[in-house]
Amino acid sequence: MTNKDPSHARIARGGWQQRPAPRWQDARRTLFINAQIFDGSGSALFPGEVLVVGNRIEAVAAGGESIEREGAAVIDCDGATLMPGLVESHGHLSWPSSVGRVINAMHLPAEEHLLVTAYNARVTLDHGFTSVYSAGALGARLEIALKQEIAGGYLPGPRLRSSSLEKAANGVAGVPQAHDGDHGEGVPALRAYIAAMAGAGIDSVKFLLSSDDGFAPGAGQQLMYTEQEVAAIGMQARESGVWLACHAQAAEAVKQAVRHGFRSIYHCSYADAEALDLLESRKDEIFVSPAAGMLYARQHEAQAFGITPEVAERMGATSGLLRMREIYPEMKRRGIRVLPGGDYGFPYNPVGRNARDLDLFVRLFGFSPCEALMAATKWGGQLMDLQVGLVTPGYLADLLLVDGDPSADVTVLQDRNRLLMIMQDGKYHKWPLVQGDQ
């Protein structure tokens, strides 16, 4: 680095940089000045400074206030936006496809599948998602192993809340093949399965409470489990201390999930007034992820994979998006926490496009850009149950520096070259290019 004062560097807007990190990257105290701050709360950007000490945010100053610079590496952000890292609420890191590496298959040899899953974790972090709440894995231990490697600092990737398989009733067509056999049916087997997953270290156990219109026309209305079975699932999860997540298209599946303590509910395609009332009654305990990205891609971008507009309609994409445009603005009005998370990892909807969901929230669901950003940061942190998602003292230093104003145009987050810096846990995953360091 050629700056005369190596403790004070000014951002230079440039593309993705791959070269040895500058000397200031390992500073214990880093002060970001001249930033426009989106703090995750949904409020407008404000000019200010942020001090990171170790792996946490130590101080935030707004407006004309300043933070003591002594002993800190000072990064002049030159008016770029400093904001929390994004949270993917419906992650599938083991779904094989990623941007630039489309794999037109869902089941791979186990060794290859684990490596692809680890690669997808890095791609996700490369695109500004510093945390992922998994919505299902294609192997019961894939995410257990991945989470350990990421947490230990041995592999790059987002903070991960790991998931089990997508457990469904036996013989359901369309459920991706996983690297584990059948786990049995009936109340005793379901309870034993949850206890085993909890004992292995899984954070969230995923069930398909309904089938899916993508599997067969009208299948989304088919329930997978009886009320007695879902009640037993909820009871065992509470006893084992794990969260529950579910795929629920049918209105009755959504109601089962709410009644029996599921924390994350995906899709809700046929939610009726009673289902919405139940969700609203538990809105402080439940998170909903529509997975709009997958339906959008299936309708508009999947023809190269044999999904014509006619096939997309038969798979429920067109009608599903129309229903979402009715249901999710109503959920927003009721104060139900609706989070971006789009079922990324299919060949036509690869990992790395995750930020597109924010734009779909704005264009389809009536969210303002700030509301969409809050859903992907503050609410995402609440979903993760970690101190992430806000730029506030005491929170973990998972931060992005963005060339542009995502509170005016969320689409800037879809270009990874506009991410000038990615910081996770106080360390640079992508260090900011500074003037004099080209």
XYZ file of C-alpha atoms in Angstrom:
438
model
C 0.000 0.000 0.000
C 1.462 3.317 -1.018
C -0.570 5.694 1.147
C 1.691 7.944 3.219
C -0.364 7.182 6.310
C -1.136 3.429 6.345
C -3.622 3.899 9.172
C -5.879 6.093 7.009
C -7.154 4.747 3.684
C -9.742 6.157 1.298
C -12.056 3.874 -0.664
C -11.465 3.630 -4.405
C -14.427 2.198 -6.284
C -13.270 -0.790 -8.261
C -14.205 -4.338 -9.158
C -13.605 -7.595 -7.367
C -10.008 -7.762 -6.152
C -8.021 -10.973 -5.745
C -4.541 -10.299 -4.423
C -2.737 -10.238 -1.070
C -4.587 -8.229 1.528
C -3.185 -4.830 2.494
C -1.447 -4.453 5.835
C -4.387 -2.793 7.563
C -6.783 -5.672 7.048
C -5.946 -7.367 10.363
C -6.195 -4.234 12.511
C -7.993 -4.918 15.783
C -9.684 -1.491 15.676
C -11.175 -0.330 12.381
C -12.989 2.984 12.015
C -15.217 3.592 9.009
C -15.736 7.306 8.365
C -17.624 9.324 5.746
C -20.167 6.531 5.324
C -23.872 6.622 4.565
C -25.234 4.166 7.120
C -28.242 1.894 6.753
C -28.498 0.486 10.256
C -31.020 -2.280 9.505
C -33.899 -0.723 11.435
C -35.732 0.382 8.302
C -34.920 4.050 8.863
C -33.397 6.215 6.144
C -29.649 6.344 5.580
C -27.680 8.787 7.691
C -24.090 10.047 7.451
C -21.841 8.730 10.159
C -18.964 6.670 11.471
C -18.708 3.099 12.774
C -15.973 1.651 14.969
C -15.296 -2.089 14.913
C -13.202 -3.576 17.708
C -12.388 -7.245 17.360
C -15.488 -8.980 16.026
C -18.071 -6.477 17.267
C -19.357 -3.006 16.570
C -18.076 -0.799 19.361
C -19.596 2.576 18.488
C -21.775 4.368 15.929
C -21.737 8.149 15.465
C -24.317 10.012 13.415
C -24.135 13.299 11.562
C -21.375 15.621 12.690
C -20.350 13.445 15.624
C -17.011 11.662 15.433
C -15.332 8.684 17.092
C -11.855 8.706 18.607
C -9.376 7.649 15.927
C -6.361 6.815 18.072
C -5.063 3.314 17.440
C -7.603 2.592 14.693
C -7.163 1.801 11.017
C -9.337 4.493 9.410
C -11.280 3.641 6.235
C -12.748 6.653 4.449
C -15.882 5.270 2.772
C -16.192 8.243 0.395
C -19.987 8.299 0.783
C -20.561 4.598 0.112
C -23.319 2.782 2.028
C -22.304 0.831 5.132
C -24.960 -1.698 6.120
C -25.449 -5.056 7.858
C -24.648 -8.256 6.011
C -27.684 -9.853 4.373
C -29.496 -12.905 5.737
C -30.876 -15.635 3.468
C -33.945 -17.016 5.227
C -34.624 -19.984 2.929
C -31.198 -21.369 2.106
C -30.360 -24.569 0.257
C -26.571 -24.636 0.115
C -26.612 -28.291 -0.940
C -28.871 -27.605 -3.930
C -26.030 -27.917 -6.468
C -26.315 -25.018 -8.926
C -24.631 -21.648 -8.432
C -24.008 -18.667 -10.701
C -21.380 -19.628 -13.260
C -21.605 -23.293 -12.272
C -24.959 -24.743 -13.230
C -25.295 -28.454 -12.455
C -28.390 -29.909 -14.075
C -28.898 -32.538 -11.402
C -29.950 -32.580 -7.776
C -28.270 -35.800 -6.624
C -24.487 -36.169 -6.824
C -22.024 -38.676 -5.383
C -21.658 -37.920 -1.689
C -18.046 -36.754 -1.891
C -18.740 -34.410 -4.796
C -21.933 -33.180 -3.165
C -20.158 -32.088 0.001
C -17.549 -30.173 -2.008
C -20.234 -28.458 -4.091
C -22.097 -27.527 -0.897
C -18.939 -25.941 0.514
C -18.400 -24.051 -2.750
C -21.969 -22.745 -2.658
C -21.353 -21.462 0.862
C -18.501 -19.338 -0.442
C -20.565 -18.080 -3.398
C -23.294 -17.022 -0.974
C -20.831 -15.040 1.133
C -19.235 -13.563 -2.010
C -22.636 -12.033 -2.806
C -23.066 -10.317 0.552
C -25.069 -12.906 2.493
C -23.175 -13.269 5.746
C -25.830 -15.511 7.359
C -28.027 -18.346 6.083
C -30.972 -20.043 7.752
C -31.219 -23.378 6.017
C -34.500 -24.698 4.665
C -33.292 -28.227 4.035
C -30.240 -30.227 3.042
C -29.686 -33.185 0.734
C -27.870 -35.136 3.414
C -28.487 -35.249 7.152
C -24.850 -34.472 7.989
C -23.901 -32.163 5.093
C -24.675 -28.957 6.953
C -23.483 -30.246 10.307
C -20.018 -30.730 8.815
C -20.169 -27.483 6.832
C -21.214 -25.411 9.837
C -18.328 -26.784 11.892
C -15.798 -25.929 9.187
C -17.146 -22.394 8.690
C -17.399 -21.692 12.424
C -13.854 -22.947 12.914
C -12.520 -20.572 10.278
C -11.392 -23.378 7.966
C -13.815 -22.650 5.111
C -15.328 -19.332 3.968
C -19.074 -19.177 4.214
C -22.025 -17.546 5.943
C -23.040 -18.093 9.529
C -25.268 -21.125 9.232
C -28.335 -22.370 11.023
C -28.232 -25.962 9.816
C -31.188 -28.034 8.700
C -32.089 -31.663 8.392
C -33.376 -33.264 5.200
C -36.695 -32.197 3.757
C -38.644 -34.926 5.540
C -41.793 -35.993 3.733
C -44.163 -38.912 3.853
C -42.848 -41.957 2.010
C -43.350 -42.081 -1.747
C -43.955 -38.371 -2.395
C -42.903 -37.743 -5.985
C -40.684 -34.713 -6.558
C -38.871 -34.633 -3.215
C -35.136 -34.442 -4.009
C -33.215 -37.639 -3.352
C -30.970 -37.319 -0.317
C -27.931 -39.244 0.910
C -29.892 -40.916 3.698
C -32.459 -43.651 3.720
C -36.025 -43.716 4.957
C -36.561 -42.590 8.540
C -39.861 -44.350 9.049
C -43.475 -43.309 9.366
C -45.869 -42.863 12.257
C -45.580 -41.045 15.566
C -42.786 -43.147 17.159
C -40.583 -42.927 14.052
C -41.144 -39.201 13.647
C -40.267 -38.544 17.276
C -37.166 -40.722 17.030
C -36.084 -38.880 13.880
C -36.322 -35.462 15.520
C -34.470 -36.673 18.607
C -31.711 -38.104 16.395
C -31.360 -34.885 14.409
C -31.199 -32.840 17.611
C -28.577 -35.166 19.016
C -26.484 -34.797 15.867
C -26.438 -31.005 16.249
C -29.031 -29.830 13.720
C -30.548 -26.413 14.464
C -33.826 -26.816 12.572
C -35.751 -29.910 11.443
C -37.621 -29.475 8.154
C -40.864 -31.212 7.212
C -43.060 -31.051 4.140
C -46.473 -30.600 5.739
C -48.006 -30.412 2.278
C -46.910 -31.544 -1.147
C -46.122 -29.004 -3.881
C -47.821 -27.876 -7.076
C -44.462 -28.257 -8.795
C -44.589 -32.009 -8.173
C -48.012 -32.454 -9.781
C -50.953 -30.143 -10.584
C -52.895 -29.479 -7.403
C -50.446 -31.393 -5.186
C -49.910 -28.342 -3.012
C -53.287 -29.038 -1.431
C -52.257 -32.544 -0.328
C -51.406 -32.873 3.382
C -48.482 -35.103 4.322
C -49.199 -35.800 7.996
C -52.173 -36.223 10.288
C -52.949 -33.751 13.037
C -51.781 -36.339 15.587
C -48.442 -36.717 13.780
C -47.848 -32.966 13.533
C -48.714 -32.569 17.214
C -46.144 -35.257 18.060
C -43.561 -33.516 15.878
C -44.126 -30.271 17.781
C -43.955 -31.950 21.163
C -40.720 -33.806 20.375
C -39.064 -30.674 18.972
C -39.779 -28.815 22.201
C -38.455 -31.719 24.268
C -35.313 -31.968 22.094
C -34.698 -28.209 21.973
C -34.701 -27.782 18.183
C -36.611 -25.468 15.869
C -39.105 -26.655 13.285
C -39.462 -25.458 9.705
C -41.929 -26.559 7.094
C -42.929 -26.438 3.474
C -46.623 -25.567 3.624
C -48.653 -24.648 0.557
C -52.076 -25.846 1.679
C -53.980 -23.573 4.032
C -54.509 -26.449 6.475
C -50.752 -27.191 6.459
C -50.078 -23.575 7.467
C -52.595 -23.921 10.280
C -51.005 -27.164 11.474
C -47.633 -25.443 11.559
C -48.883 -22.535 13.646
C -50.861 -24.721 16.035
C -47.885 -26.980 16.770
C -45.019 -24.566 17.157
C -43.253 -24.423 13.797
C -40.939 -21.409 13.723
C -40.273 -20.976 9.992
C -43.042 -21.497 7.463
C -42.314 -21.501 3.736
C -44.572 -20.641 0.778
C -48.097 -20.395 2.348
C -49.431 -20.409 -1.211
C -53.065 -21.156 -0.337
C -53.244 -19.385 3.029
C -56.854 -18.403 3.726
C -58.279 -15.872 6.174
C -58.138 -18.320 9.082
C -54.499 -19.152 8.335
C -53.629 -15.455 8.178
C -55.399 -14.852 11.484
C -53.423 -17.669 13.100
C -50.132 -16.360 11.707
C -50.936 -12.878 12.975
C -51.755 -14.249 16.430
C -48.213 -15.717 16.611
C -46.395 -13.033 14.641
C -43.819 -12.488 17.385
C -42.797 -16.158 17.244
C -43.060 -17.072 13.559
C -41.162 -16.187 10.380
C -42.509 -16.633 6.863
C -40.474 -16.989 3.665
C -42.424 -17.003 0.393
C -39.551 -18.210 -1.847
C -40.684 -15.910 -4.633
C -37.340 -16.165 -6.432
C -37.860 -19.786 -7.416
C -41.349 -19.233 -8.841
C -40.189 -16.115 -10.669
C -37.255 -17.981 -12.223
C -39.462 -20.947 -13.103
C -41.891 -18.670 -14.911
C -39.452 -16.338 -16.656
C -35.992 -17.924 -16.883
C -36.289 -21.711 -17.075
C -36.991 -22.387 -20.747
C -33.415 -23.559 -21.365
C -34.159 -26.341 -18.866
C -37.344 -27.464 -20.586
C -39.745 -25.417 -18.471
C -41.791 -23.550 -21.047
C -44.421 -21.012 -19.971
C -47.016 -23.766 -20.341
C -45.011 -26.138 -18.136
C -44.423 -23.343 -15.631
C -48.157 -22.785 -15.402
C -48.750 -26.518 -14.950
C -46.154 -26.483 -12.134
C -48.004 -23.685 -10.381
C -45.504 -20.867 -10.985
C -47.815 -18.395 -12.711
C -50.803 -18.890 -10.424
C -48.505 -19.125 -7.403
C -46.992 -15.702 -8.066
C -50.455 -14.221 -8.514
C -51.573 -15.628 -5.163
C -48.399 -14.339 -3.507
C -49.174 -10.848 -4.785
C -52.433 -11.034 -2.825
C -51.280 -12.889 0.297
C -47.975 -11.226 1.132
C -49.049 -7.575 1.058
C -51.773 -8.648 3.480
C -49.214 -10.374 5.721
C -47.113 -7.209 5.625
C -50.153 -5.141 6.627
C -50.755 -7.455 9.577
C -47.167 -7.130 10.818
C -46.196 -10.745 10.079
C -42.440 -11.000 9.524
C -41.985 -11.896 5.851
C -38.344 -12.457 4.876
C -36.517 -12.670 1.540
C -35.323 -16.157 0.736
C -35.958 -17.645 -2.660
C -35.196 -21.392 -2.839
C -31.916 -20.764 -4.673
C -29.836 -23.681 -5.952
C -31.938 -25.055 -8.792
C -30.313 -24.956 -12.267
C -32.646 -22.144 -13.354
C -32.434 -20.365 -9.978
C -28.787 -20.691 -8.890
C -27.161 -19.769 -5.598
C -25.703 -16.268 -5.898
C -28.851 -14.616 -7.225
C -30.300 -14.401 -3.720
C -30.406 -10.590 -3.595
C -33.000 -10.614 -6.371
C -35.613 -11.517 -3.763
C -35.362 -7.997 -2.320
C -36.382 -6.556 -5.676
C -39.297 -9.004 -5.905
C -40.446 -7.856 -2.463
C -40.502 -4.288 -3.769
C -42.054 -4.989 -7.174
C -44.532 -7.731 -6.249
C -45.324 -7.380 -2.547
C -45.401 -3.607 -2.044
C -42.403 -3.321 0.272
C -40.436 -0.091 0.146
C -36.699 -0.588 -0.457
C -36.004 0.192 3.216
C -38.637 -2.323 4.332
C -37.151 -5.016 2.092
C -33.669 -4.262 3.439
C -34.949 -4.427 7.020
C -36.532 -7.810 6.310
C -33.184 -9.103 5.023
C -31.151 -7.653 7.908
C -32.942 -6.900 11.198
C -35.604 -9.597 10.794
C -32.993 -11.955 9.394
C -30.939 -11.484 12.547
C -34.017 -12.276 14.634
C -34.529 -15.436 12.592
C -30.905 -16.462 13.129
C -31.306 -15.654 16.851
C -27.894 -14.000 16.720
C -26.663 -10.435 17.179
C -26.513 -9.748 13.459
C -28.602 -7.627 11.125
C -28.132 -4.224 12.776
C -25.384 -1.612 12.775
C -25.493 -0.886 16.473
C -23.044 -1.184 19.377
C -22.604 -4.703 20.684
C -23.665 -6.453 17.498
C -21.365 -8.727 15.544
C -19.394 -6.942 12.826
C -20.993 -8.517 9.752
C -20.943 -5.520 7.407
C -21.183 -4.603 3.738
C -19.887 -1.471 2.041
C -21.958 -0.817 -1.072
C -21.241 1.395 -4.061
C -24.667 3.013 -4.325
C -27.779 3.488 -2.244
C -29.734 0.230 -1.809
C -32.361 2.114 0.207
C -33.297 3.834 -3.059
C -32.603 0.905 -5.413
C -32.240 -2.574 -3.944
C -31.048 -3.960 -7.285
C -27.526 -2.589 -6.661
C -27.089 -5.522 -4.270
C -27.402 -7.963 -7.175
C -24.029 -6.847 -8.575
C -21.246 -8.264 -6.458
C -18.844 -5.709 -7.958
C -20.883 -3.038 -6.159
C -19.980 -4.723 -2.860
C -16.816 -2.782 -2.070
C -16.275 -4.678 1.172
C -17.622 -7.783 2.890
C -16.768 -8.087 6.581
C -17.776 -11.068 8.660
C -17.105 -11.366 12.376
C -14.793 -8.357 12.172
C -12.629 -9.942 9.462
C -12.505 -9.066 5.788
C -13.872 -11.641 3.391
C -13.491 -8.986 0.722
C -11.245 -6.117 1.675
C -11.985 -2.628 0.343
C -9.782 -1.371 -2.470
C -8.317 1.953 -1.384
C -6.690 4.776 -3.288
C -3.011 4.175 -3.771
C -3.497 0.409 -3.486
C -4.366 -0.360 -7.122
